[in-house]
Amino acid sequence: MTLWSAIALASVICLALKVTGYLVPPRLLEAPRPARIADLLTVALLAALVAVQTFGLGQEIVVDARVPAILVAAGLLLLRAPFLVVVVAAAAVAAALRWWGLAV
């Protein structure tokens, strides 16, 4: 299988999944259980993305300046700090740790 045939096959599968979603009756999706699952799935996927971007480097797990920065951000979010403050504080922590040579 060539690269282009794999891309074409993946495109057809994605289109089929999308069309299948439109064919599902709305009453099945409006039930409490599927709605709850959809809400939780979104949060789980976002948490997985944050974990992979924080701890992953290629095929390795790394612990560097991003980990303390995420911990600071999480703490500020728990304290209900404004989002801009959270981002700036996390960036400052990561930059300071890298500047002092405590993290890569």
JSON list of C-alpha atoms in Angstrom, two decimals:
[
{"chain": "A", "resi": 1, "resn": "MET", "atom": "CA", "xyz": [0.00, 0.00, 0.00]},
{"chain": "A", "resi": 2, "resn": "THR", "atom": "CA", "xyz": [1.45, 3.33, -1.02]},
{"chain": "A", "resi": 3, "resn": "LEU", "atom": "CA", "xyz": [1.24, 6.49, 1.02]},
{"chain": "A", "resi": 4, "resn": "TRP", "atom": "CA", "xyz": [-1.37, 8.02, -1.27]},
{"chain": "A", "resi": 5, "resn": "SER", "atom": "CA", "xyz": [-3.58, 4.94, -1.20]},
{"chain": "A", "resi": 6, "resn": "ALA", "atom": "CA", "xyz": [-3.41, 4.97, 2.62]},
{"chain": "A", "resi": 7, "resn": "ILE", "atom": "CA", "xyz": [-4.39, 8.65, 2.63]},
{"chain": "A", "resi": 8, "resn": "ALA", "atom": "CA", "xyz": [-7.27, 7.96, 0.24]},
{"chain": "A", "resi": 9, "resn": "LEU", "atom": "CA", "xyz": [-8.47, 5.02, 2.36]},
{"chain": "A", "resi": 10, "resn": "ALA", "atom": "CA", "xyz": [-8.29, 7.09, 5.56]},
{"chain": "A", "resi": 11, "resn": "SER", "atom": "CA", "xyz": [-10.25, 9.87, 3.84]},
{"chain": "A", "resi": 12, "resn": "VAL", "atom": "CA", "xyz": [-12.98, 7.47, 2.76]},
{"chain": "A", "resi": 13, "resn": "ILE", "atom": "CA", "xyz": [-13.20, 6.01, 6.27]},
{"chain": "A", "resi": 14, "resn": "CYS", "atom": "CA", "xyz": [-13.47, 9.51, 7.81]},
{"chain": "A", "resi": 15, "resn": "LEU", "atom": "CA", "xyz": [-16.20, 10.45, 5.35]},
{"chain": "A", "resi": 16, "resn": "ALA", "atom": "CA", "xyz": [-18.09, 7.22, 6.10]},
{"chain": "A", "resi": 17, "resn": "LEU", "atom": "CA", "xyz": [-17.90, 7.91, 9.84]},
{"chain": "A", "resi": 18, "resn": "LYS", "atom": "CA", "xyz": [-19.20, 11.43, 9.33]},
{"chain": "A", "resi": 19, "resn": "VAL", "atom": "CA", "xyz": [-22.11, 10.23, 7.18]},
{"chain": "A", "resi": 20, "resn": "THR", "atom": "CA", "xyz": [-22.89, 7.52, 9.75]},
{"chain": "A", "resi": 21, "resn": "GLY", "atom": "CA", "xyz": [-23.10, 10.22, 12.42]},
{"chain": "A", "resi": 22, "resn": "TYR", "atom": "CA", "xyz": [-25.74, 12.05, 10.40]},
{"chain": "A", "resi": 23, "resn": "LEU", "atom": "CA", "xyz": [-27.76, 8.86, 10.03]},
{"chain": "A", "resi": 24, "resn": "VAL", "atom": "CA", "xyz": [-28.04, 8.26, 13.79]},
{"chain": "A", "resi": 25, "resn": "PRO", "atom": "CA", "xyz": [-31.49, 9.32, 15.00]},
{"chain": "A", "resi": 26, "resn": "PRO", "atom": "CA", "xyz": [-31.39, 12.46, 17.20]},
{"chain": "A", "resi": 27, "resn": "ARG", "atom": "CA", "xyz": [-33.40, 10.80, 19.98]},
{"chain": "A", "resi": 28, "resn": "LEU", "atom": "CA", "xyz": [-30.49, 8.40, 20.60]},
{"chain": "A", "resi": 29, "resn": "LEU", "atom": "CA", "xyz": [-28.04, 11.25, 21.00]},
{"chain": "A", "resi": 30, "resn": "GLU", "atom": "CA", "xyz": [-30.31, 13.36, 23.22]},
{"chain": "A", "resi": 31, "resn": "ALA", "atom": "CA", "xyz": [-30.63, 10.67, 25.87]},
{"chain": "A", "resi": 32, "resn": "PRO", "atom": "CA", "xyz": [-28.84, 11.49, 29.15]},
{"chain": "A", "resi": 33, "resn": "ARG", "atom": "CA", "xyz": [-26.23, 8.75, 28.94]},
{"chain": "A", "resi": 34, "resn": "PRO", "atom": "CA", "xyz": [-24.81, 9.52, 25.45]},
{"chain": "A", "resi": 35, "resn": "ALA", "atom": "CA", "xyz": [-24.84, 13.25, 26.25]},
{"chain": "A", "resi": 36, "resn": "ARG", "atom": "CA", "xyz": [-22.86, 12.62, 29.46]},
{"chain": "A", "resi": 37, "resn": "ILE", "atom": "CA", "xyz": [-20.41, 10.35, 27.63]},
{"chain": "A", "resi": 38, "resn": "ALA", "atom": "CA", "xyz": [-19.86, 13.01, 24.95]},
{"chain": "A", "resi": 39, "resn": "ASP", "atom": "CA", "xyz": [-19.18, 15.65, 27.61]},
{"chain": "A", "resi": 40, "resn": "LEU", "atom": "CA", "xyz": [-16.71, 13.44, 29.49]},
{"chain": "A", "resi": 41, "resn": "LEU", "atom": "CA", "xyz": [-15.02, 12.28, 26.30]},
{"chain": "A", "resi": 42, "resn": "THR", "atom": "CA", "xyz": [-14.18, 15.85, 25.38]},
{"chain": "A", "resi": 43, "resn": "VAL", "atom": "CA", "xyz": [-12.53, 16.46, 28.75]},
{"chain": "A", "resi": 44, "resn": "ALA", "atom": "CA", "xyz": [-10.65, 13.14, 28.58]},
{"chain": "A", "resi": 45, "resn": "LEU", "atom": "CA", "xyz": [-9.28, 13.90, 25.12]},
{"chain": "A", "resi": 46, "resn": "LEU", "atom": "CA", "xyz": [-8.14, 17.36, 26.19]},
{"chain": "A", "resi": 47, "resn": "ALA", "atom": "CA", "xyz": [-6.44, 15.92, 29.29]},
{"chain": "A", "resi": 48, "resn": "ALA", "atom": "CA", "xyz": [-4.70, 13.30, 27.16]},
{"chain": "A", "resi": 49, "resn": "LEU", "atom": "CA", "xyz": [-3.48, 16.00, 24.78]},
{"chain": "A", "resi": 50, "resn": "VAL", "atom": "CA", "xyz": [-2.07, 18.05, 27.66]},
{"chain": "A", "resi": 51, "resn": "ALA", "atom": "CA", "xyz": [-0.34, 14.96, 29.10]},
{"chain": "A", "resi": 52, "resn": "VAL", "atom": "CA", "xyz": [1.22, 13.98, 25.78]},
{"chain": "A", "resi": 53, "resn": "GLN", "atom": "CA", "xyz": [2.40, 17.53, 25.07]},
{"chain": "A", "resi": 54, "resn": "THR", "atom": "CA", "xyz": [3.78, 17.89, 28.61]},
{"chain": "A", "resi": 55, "resn": "PHE", "atom": "CA", "xyz": [5.54, 14.56, 29.09]},
{"chain": "A", "resi": 56, "resn": "GLY", "atom": "CA", "xyz": [6.19, 13.40, 25.54]},
{"chain": "A", "resi": 57, "resn": "LEU", "atom": "CA", "xyz": [9.18, 14.00, 23.31]},
{"chain": "A", "resi": 58, "resn": "GLY", "atom": "CA", "xyz": [9.01, 11.73, 20.29]},
{"chain": "A", "resi": 59, "resn": "GLN", "atom": "CA", "xyz": [8.80, 8.21, 21.70]},
{"chain": "A", "resi": 60, "resn": "GLU", "atom": "CA", "xyz": [10.19, 9.18, 25.12]},
{"chain": "A", "resi": 61, "resn": "ILE", "atom": "CA", "xyz": [8.72, 10.38, 28.38]},
{"chain": "A", "resi": 62, "resn": "VAL", "atom": "CA", "xyz": [10.60, 13.43, 29.63]},
{"chain": "A", "resi": 63, "resn": "VAL", "atom": "CA", "xyz": [10.39, 15.53, 32.76]},
{"chain": "A", "resi": 64, "resn": "ASP", "atom": "CA", "xyz": [11.62, 19.04, 32.10]},
{"chain": "A", "resi": 65, "resn": "ALA", "atom": "CA", "xyz": [10.54, 22.65, 32.74]},
{"chain": "A", "resi": 66, "resn": "ARG", "atom": "CA", "xyz": [7.06, 21.96, 31.35]},
{"chain": "A", "resi": 67, "resn": "VAL", "atom": "CA", "xyz": [6.07, 19.83, 34.34]},
{"chain": "A", "resi": 68, "resn": "PRO", "atom": "CA", "xyz": [6.50, 22.53, 37.04]},
{"chain": "A", "resi": 69, "resn": "ALA", "atom": "CA", "xyz": [4.91, 25.04, 34.66]},
{"chain": "A", "resi": 70, "resn": "ILE", "atom": "CA", "xyz": [1.81, 22.83, 34.34]},
{"chain": "A", "resi": 71, "resn": "LEU", "atom": "CA", "xyz": [1.69, 22.39, 38.12]},
{"chain": "A", "resi": 72, "resn": "VAL", "atom": "CA", "xyz": [1.82, 26.17, 38.61]},
{"chain": "A", "resi": 73, "resn": "ALA", "atom": "CA", "xyz": [-0.89, 26.62, 35.99]},
{"chain": "A", "resi": 74, "resn": "ALA", "atom": "CA", "xyz": [-3.09, 23.99, 37.64]},
{"chain": "A", "resi": 75, "resn": "GLY", "atom": "CA", "xyz": [-2.65, 25.62, 41.04]},
{"chain": "A", "resi": 76, "resn": "LEU", "atom": "CA", "xyz": [-3.55, 29.05, 39.69]},
{"chain": "A", "resi": 77, "resn": "LEU", "atom": "CA", "xyz": [-6.58, 27.63, 37.93]},
{"chain": "A", "resi": 78, "resn": "LEU", "atom": "CA", "xyz": [-7.71, 26.07, 41.21]},
{"chain": "A", "resi": 79, "resn": "LEU", "atom": "CA", "xyz": [-7.39, 29.52, 42.77]},
{"chain": "A", "resi": 80, "resn": "ARG", "atom": "CA", "xyz": [-9.54, 30.88, 39.91]},
{"chain": "A", "resi": 81, "resn": "ALA", "atom": "CA", "xyz": [-6.87, 33.20, 38.57]},
{"chain": "A", "resi": 82, "resn": "PRO", "atom": "CA", "xyz": [-7.55, 34.87, 35.22]},
{"chain": "A", "resi": 83, "resn": "PHE", "atom": "CA", "xyz": [-6.44, 32.77, 32.26]},
{"chain": "A", "resi": 84, "resn": "LEU", "atom": "CA", "xyz": [-3.90, 35.32, 31.06]},
{"chain": "A", "resi": 85, "resn": "VAL", "atom": "CA", "xyz": [-2.27, 35.31, 34.50]},
{"chain": "A", "resi": 86, "resn": "VAL", "atom": "CA", "xyz": [-2.13, 31.50, 34.41]},
{"chain": "A", "resi": 87, "resn": "VAL", "atom": "CA", "xyz": [-0.43, 31.44, 31.01]},
{"chain": "A", "resi": 88, "resn": "VAL", "atom": "CA", "xyz": [2.09, 34.16, 31.88]},
{"chain": "A", "resi": 89, "resn": "ALA", "atom": "CA", "xyz": [2.94, 32.57, 35.24]},
{"chain": "A", "resi": 90, "resn": "ALA", "atom": "CA", "xyz": [3.44, 29.12, 33.72]},
{"chain": "A", "resi": 91, "resn": "ALA", "atom": "CA", "xyz": [5.64, 30.56, 30.97]},
{"chain": "A", "resi": 92, "resn": "ALA", "atom": "CA", "xyz": [7.65, 32.52, 33.54]},
{"chain": "A", "resi": 93, "resn": "VAL", "atom": "CA", "xyz": [8.22, 29.41, 35.66]},
{"chain": "A", "resi": 94, "resn": "ALA", "atom": "CA", "xyz": [9.40, 27.39, 32.66]},
{"chain": "A", "resi": 95, "resn": "ALA", "atom": "CA", "xyz": [11.64, 30.23, 31.47]},
{"chain": "A", "resi": 96, "resn": "ALA", "atom": "CA", "xyz": [13.13, 30.76, 34.93]},
{"chain": "A", "resi": 97, "resn": "LEU", "atom": "CA", "xyz": [13.90, 27.07, 35.37]},
{"chain": "A", "resi": 98, "resn": "ARG", "atom": "CA", "xyz": [15.57, 26.96, 31.97]},
{"chain": "A", "resi": 99, "resn": "TRP", "atom": "CA", "xyz": [17.47, 30.20, 32.64]},
{"chain": "A", "resi": 100, "resn": "TRP", "atom": "CA", "xyz": [18.86, 28.88, 35.93]},
{"chain": "A", "resi": 101, "resn": "GLY", "atom": "CA", "xyz": [19.76, 25.57, 34.30]},
{"chain": "A", "resi": 102, "resn": "LEU", "atom": "CA", "xyz": [17.49, 23.53, 36.56]},
{"chain": "A", "resi": 103, "resn": "ALA", "atom": "CA", "xyz": [15.56, 22.08, 33.63]},
{"chain": "A", "resi": 104, "resn": "VAL", "atom": "CA", "xyz": [16.18, 21.51, 29.98]}
]
